[in-house]
Short mmCIF file of C-alpha atoms in Angstrom, two decimals:
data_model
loop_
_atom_site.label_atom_id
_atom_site.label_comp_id
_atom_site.label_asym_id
_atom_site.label_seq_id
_atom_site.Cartn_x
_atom_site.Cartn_y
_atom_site.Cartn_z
CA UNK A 1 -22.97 68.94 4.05
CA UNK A 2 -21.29 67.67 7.25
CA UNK A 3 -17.89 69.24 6.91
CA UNK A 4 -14.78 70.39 9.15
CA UNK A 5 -13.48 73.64 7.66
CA UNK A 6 -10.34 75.57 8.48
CA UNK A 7 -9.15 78.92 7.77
CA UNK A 8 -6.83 80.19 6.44
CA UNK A 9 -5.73 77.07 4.25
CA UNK A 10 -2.02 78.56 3.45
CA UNK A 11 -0.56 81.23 5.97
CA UNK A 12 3.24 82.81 5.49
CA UNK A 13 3.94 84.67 8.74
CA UNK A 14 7.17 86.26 11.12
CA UNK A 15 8.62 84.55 14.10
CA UNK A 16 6.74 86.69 16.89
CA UNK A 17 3.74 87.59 14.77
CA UNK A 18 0.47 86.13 17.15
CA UNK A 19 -1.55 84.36 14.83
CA UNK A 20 -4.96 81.98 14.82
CA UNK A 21 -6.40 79.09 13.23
CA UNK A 22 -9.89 78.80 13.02
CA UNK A 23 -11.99 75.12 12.70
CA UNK A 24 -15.54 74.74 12.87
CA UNK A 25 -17.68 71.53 12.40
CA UNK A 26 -21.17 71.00 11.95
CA UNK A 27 -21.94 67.95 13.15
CA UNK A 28 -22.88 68.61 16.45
CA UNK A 29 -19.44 66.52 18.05
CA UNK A 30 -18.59 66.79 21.44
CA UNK A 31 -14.63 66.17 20.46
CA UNK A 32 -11.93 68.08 18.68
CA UNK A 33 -8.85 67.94 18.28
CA UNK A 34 -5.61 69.64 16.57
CA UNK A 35 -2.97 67.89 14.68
CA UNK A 36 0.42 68.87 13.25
CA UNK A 37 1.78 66.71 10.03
CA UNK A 38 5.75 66.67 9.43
CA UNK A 39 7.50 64.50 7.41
CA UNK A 40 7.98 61.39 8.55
CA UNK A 41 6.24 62.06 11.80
CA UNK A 42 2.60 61.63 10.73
CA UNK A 43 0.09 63.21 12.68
CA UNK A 44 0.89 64.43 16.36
CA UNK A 45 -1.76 65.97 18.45
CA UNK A 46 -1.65 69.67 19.77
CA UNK A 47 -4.58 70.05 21.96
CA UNK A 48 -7.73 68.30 22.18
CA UNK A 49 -10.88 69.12 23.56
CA UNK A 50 -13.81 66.33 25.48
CA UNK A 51 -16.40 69.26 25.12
CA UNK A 52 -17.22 73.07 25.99
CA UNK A 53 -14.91 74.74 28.37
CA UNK A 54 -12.60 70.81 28.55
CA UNK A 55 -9.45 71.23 26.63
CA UNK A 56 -6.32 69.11 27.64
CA UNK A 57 -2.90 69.05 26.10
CA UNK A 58 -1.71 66.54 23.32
CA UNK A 59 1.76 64.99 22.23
CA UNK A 60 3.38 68.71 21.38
CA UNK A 61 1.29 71.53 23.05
CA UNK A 62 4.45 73.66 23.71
CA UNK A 63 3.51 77.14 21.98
CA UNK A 64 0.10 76.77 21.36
CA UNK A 65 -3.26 77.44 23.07
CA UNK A 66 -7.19 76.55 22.09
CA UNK A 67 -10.15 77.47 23.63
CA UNK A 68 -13.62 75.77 23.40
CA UNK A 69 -16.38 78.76 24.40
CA UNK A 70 -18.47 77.21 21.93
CA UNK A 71 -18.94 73.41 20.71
CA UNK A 72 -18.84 73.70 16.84
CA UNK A 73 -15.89 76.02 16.94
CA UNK A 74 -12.14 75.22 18.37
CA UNK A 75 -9.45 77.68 17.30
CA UNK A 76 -5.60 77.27 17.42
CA UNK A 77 -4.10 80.32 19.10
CA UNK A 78 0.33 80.57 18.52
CA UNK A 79 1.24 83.58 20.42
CA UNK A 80 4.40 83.36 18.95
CA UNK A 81 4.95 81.75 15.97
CA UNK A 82 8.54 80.24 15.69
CA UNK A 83 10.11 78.73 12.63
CA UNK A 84 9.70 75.08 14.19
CA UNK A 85 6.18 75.40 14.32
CA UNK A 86 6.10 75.42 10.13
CA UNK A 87 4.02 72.21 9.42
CA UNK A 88 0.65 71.25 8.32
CA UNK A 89 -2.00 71.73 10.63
CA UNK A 90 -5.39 69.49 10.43
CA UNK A 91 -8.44 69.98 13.36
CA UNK A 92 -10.70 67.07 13.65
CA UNK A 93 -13.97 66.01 15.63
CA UNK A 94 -15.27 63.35 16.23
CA UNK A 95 -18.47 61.60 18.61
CA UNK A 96 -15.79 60.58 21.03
CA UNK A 97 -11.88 60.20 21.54
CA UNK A 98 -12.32 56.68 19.79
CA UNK A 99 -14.78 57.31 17.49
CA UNK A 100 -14.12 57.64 13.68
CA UNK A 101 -12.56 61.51 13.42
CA UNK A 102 -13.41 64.14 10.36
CA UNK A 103 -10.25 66.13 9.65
CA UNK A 104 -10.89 69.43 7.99
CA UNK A 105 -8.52 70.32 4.80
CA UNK A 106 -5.19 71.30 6.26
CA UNK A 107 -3.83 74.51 6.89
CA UNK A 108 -0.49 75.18 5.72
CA UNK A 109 1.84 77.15 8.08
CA UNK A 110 4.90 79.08 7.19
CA UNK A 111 7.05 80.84 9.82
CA UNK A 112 9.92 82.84 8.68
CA UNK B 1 4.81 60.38 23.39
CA UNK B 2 3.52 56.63 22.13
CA UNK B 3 3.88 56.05 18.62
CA UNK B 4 2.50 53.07 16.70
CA UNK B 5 5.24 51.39 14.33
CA UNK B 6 3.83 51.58 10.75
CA UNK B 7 5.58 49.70 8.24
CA UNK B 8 6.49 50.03 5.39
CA UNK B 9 7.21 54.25 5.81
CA UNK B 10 6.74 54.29 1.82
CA UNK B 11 5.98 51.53 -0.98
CA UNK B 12 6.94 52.02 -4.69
CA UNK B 13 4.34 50.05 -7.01
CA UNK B 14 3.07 48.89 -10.34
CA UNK B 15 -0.60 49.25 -10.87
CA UNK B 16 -2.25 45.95 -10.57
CA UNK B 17 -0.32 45.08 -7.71
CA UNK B 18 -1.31 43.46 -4.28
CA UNK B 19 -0.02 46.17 -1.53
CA UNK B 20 -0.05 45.20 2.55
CA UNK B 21 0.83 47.37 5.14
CA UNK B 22 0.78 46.78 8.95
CA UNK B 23 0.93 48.71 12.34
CA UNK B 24 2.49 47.08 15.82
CA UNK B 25 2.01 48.13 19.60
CA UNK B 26 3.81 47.05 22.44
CA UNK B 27 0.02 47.92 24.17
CA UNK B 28 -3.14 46.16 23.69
CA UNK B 29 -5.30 48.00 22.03
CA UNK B 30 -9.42 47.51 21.15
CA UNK B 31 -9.51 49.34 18.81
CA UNK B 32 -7.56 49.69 15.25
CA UNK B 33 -8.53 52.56 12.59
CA UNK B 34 -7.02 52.88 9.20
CA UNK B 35 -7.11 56.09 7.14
CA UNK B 36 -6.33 57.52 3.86
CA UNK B 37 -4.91 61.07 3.62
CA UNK B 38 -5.00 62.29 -0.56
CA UNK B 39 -2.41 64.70 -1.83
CA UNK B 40 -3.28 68.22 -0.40
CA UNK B 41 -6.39 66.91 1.78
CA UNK B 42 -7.32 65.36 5.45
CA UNK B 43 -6.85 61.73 5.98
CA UNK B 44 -10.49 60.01 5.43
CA UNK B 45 -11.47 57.12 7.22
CA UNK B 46 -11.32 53.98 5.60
CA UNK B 47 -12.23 50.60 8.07
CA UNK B 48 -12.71 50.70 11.35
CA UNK B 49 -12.16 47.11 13.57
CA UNK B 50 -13.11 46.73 17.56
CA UNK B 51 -12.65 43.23 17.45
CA UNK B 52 -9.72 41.20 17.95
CA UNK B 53 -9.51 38.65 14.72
CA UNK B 54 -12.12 40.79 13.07
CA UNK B 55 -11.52 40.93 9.30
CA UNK B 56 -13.36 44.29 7.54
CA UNK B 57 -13.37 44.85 3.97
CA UNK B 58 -14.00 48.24 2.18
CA UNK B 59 -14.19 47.20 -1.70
CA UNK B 60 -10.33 46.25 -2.62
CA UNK B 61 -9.76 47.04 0.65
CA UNK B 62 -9.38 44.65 3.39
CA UNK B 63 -8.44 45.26 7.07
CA UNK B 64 -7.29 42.88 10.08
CA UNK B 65 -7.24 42.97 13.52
CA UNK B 66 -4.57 40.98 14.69
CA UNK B 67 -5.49 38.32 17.10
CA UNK B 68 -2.87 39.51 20.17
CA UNK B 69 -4.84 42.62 19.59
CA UNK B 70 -0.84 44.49 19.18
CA UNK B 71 -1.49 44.44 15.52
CA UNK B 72 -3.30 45.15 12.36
CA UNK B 73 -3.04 44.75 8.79
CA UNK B 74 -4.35 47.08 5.75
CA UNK B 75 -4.31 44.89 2.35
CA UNK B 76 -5.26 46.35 -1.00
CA UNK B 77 -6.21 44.48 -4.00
CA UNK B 78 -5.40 45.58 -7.59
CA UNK B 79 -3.56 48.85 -6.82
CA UNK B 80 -5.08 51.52 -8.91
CA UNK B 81 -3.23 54.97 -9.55
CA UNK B 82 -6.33 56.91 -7.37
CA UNK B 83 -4.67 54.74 -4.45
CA UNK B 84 -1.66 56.73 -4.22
CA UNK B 85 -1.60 58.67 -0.81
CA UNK B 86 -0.21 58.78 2.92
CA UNK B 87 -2.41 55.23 4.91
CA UNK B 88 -2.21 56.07 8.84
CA UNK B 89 -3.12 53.29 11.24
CA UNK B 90 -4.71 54.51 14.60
CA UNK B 91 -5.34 52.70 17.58
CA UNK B 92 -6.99 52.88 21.17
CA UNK B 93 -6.38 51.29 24.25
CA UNK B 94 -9.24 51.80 25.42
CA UNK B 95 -12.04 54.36 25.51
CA UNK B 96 -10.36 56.74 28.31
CA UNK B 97 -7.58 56.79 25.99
CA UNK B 98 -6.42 59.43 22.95
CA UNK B 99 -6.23 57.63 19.60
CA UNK B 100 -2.07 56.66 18.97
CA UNK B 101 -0.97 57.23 15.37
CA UNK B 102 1.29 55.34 12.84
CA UNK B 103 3.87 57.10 10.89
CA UNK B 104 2.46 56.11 7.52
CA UNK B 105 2.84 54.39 4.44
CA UNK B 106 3.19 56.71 1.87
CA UNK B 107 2.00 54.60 -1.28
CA UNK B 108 3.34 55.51 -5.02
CA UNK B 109 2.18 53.84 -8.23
CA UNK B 110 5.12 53.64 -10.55
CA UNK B 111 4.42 54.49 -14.05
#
């Protein structure tokens, strides 16, 4: 099944606690990207990444970092974590920047 | 950075209703995406339009890409209580160009 997965899906962590955010697709996309979802802010974009080893910063990439080593996987690195980064967290991929993205199932961040 | 204005930011309706939504840009754009996010899930495509004055439909669903290409619509037909959820417009200006998202319409079917 093709499929975006994340992990964990629900995380409660510390203000200075570094943590990551795994995503992996498999269906062979050259893009991916990370999103944060806040109330009335929809989705704003983190990082994104054109292909292996080509990651550029989004909207809001203060306090995080991604690498791209390999092309199915494109983790979310917050060295850290601060209470204003507690918000829903979605990766997606997609053929190409404009191309119909897959969003994996959310991961649900808590920062105390 | 750019943000797409997505109105309404919520709708409160009976089932059986008509619902329309819309997204404006002060940038052309060629291309217009609308998706669905479900309570507790990713947002799922629903119609995709790269033509300006194209009309898509997706079962009750029916998209528009507004002729001055700064617009789109997102119509649904006899609202049914599965339709309740966030809708998030997307557009592109082009293909050298990150997607720009709506706000959303957060959609609720009144008992």
């Amino acid at each position: 099944e093709a499929q975006v997965t994340q992990n964990p899906r629900y995380l409660i962590t510390v203000t200075g606690k570094k943590l990551t955010v795994t995503c992996s697709q498999n269906m062979n996309h050259e893009y991916m990207s990370w999103y944060r979802q806040d109330p009335g802010l929809g989705l704003r974009q983190i990082y994104y990444s054109m292909n292996v080893e080509v990651t550029d910063k989004g909207d809001v990439p203060e306090g995080y970092k991604v690498s791209r080593k390999e092309k199915r996987n494109f983790p979310l690195i917050l060295e850290s974590p601060s209470p204003n980064q507690t918000s829903l967290y979605f990766c997606a991929s997609s053929y190409g920047q404009g191309r119909e993205q897959f969003f994996g199932p959310g991961t649900r961040l808590t920062v105390l | 950075g750019q943000q797409l204005n997505q109105s309404p930011q919520s709708m409160f309706i009976q089932e059986g209703e008509d619902v329309s939504m819309n997204c404006t840009s002060s940038s052309i754009f060629n291309t217009w995406l609308w998706y669905k996010q479900d309570p507790g899930e990713g947002p799922v495509l629903l119609i995709a339009l790269y033509k300006a004055g194209e009309l898509t439909s997706n079962g009750r669903l029916t998209a528009q890409f507004g002729t001055t290409r700064k617009d789109s619509f997102l119509n649904i037909s006899a609202s049914i209580p599965s339709d309740v959820g966030i809708y998030f417009c997307a557009g592109q200006v082009d293909s050298n160009y990150q997607l720009i998202w709506g706000a959303g319409t957060k959609l609720i079917i009144k008992p």
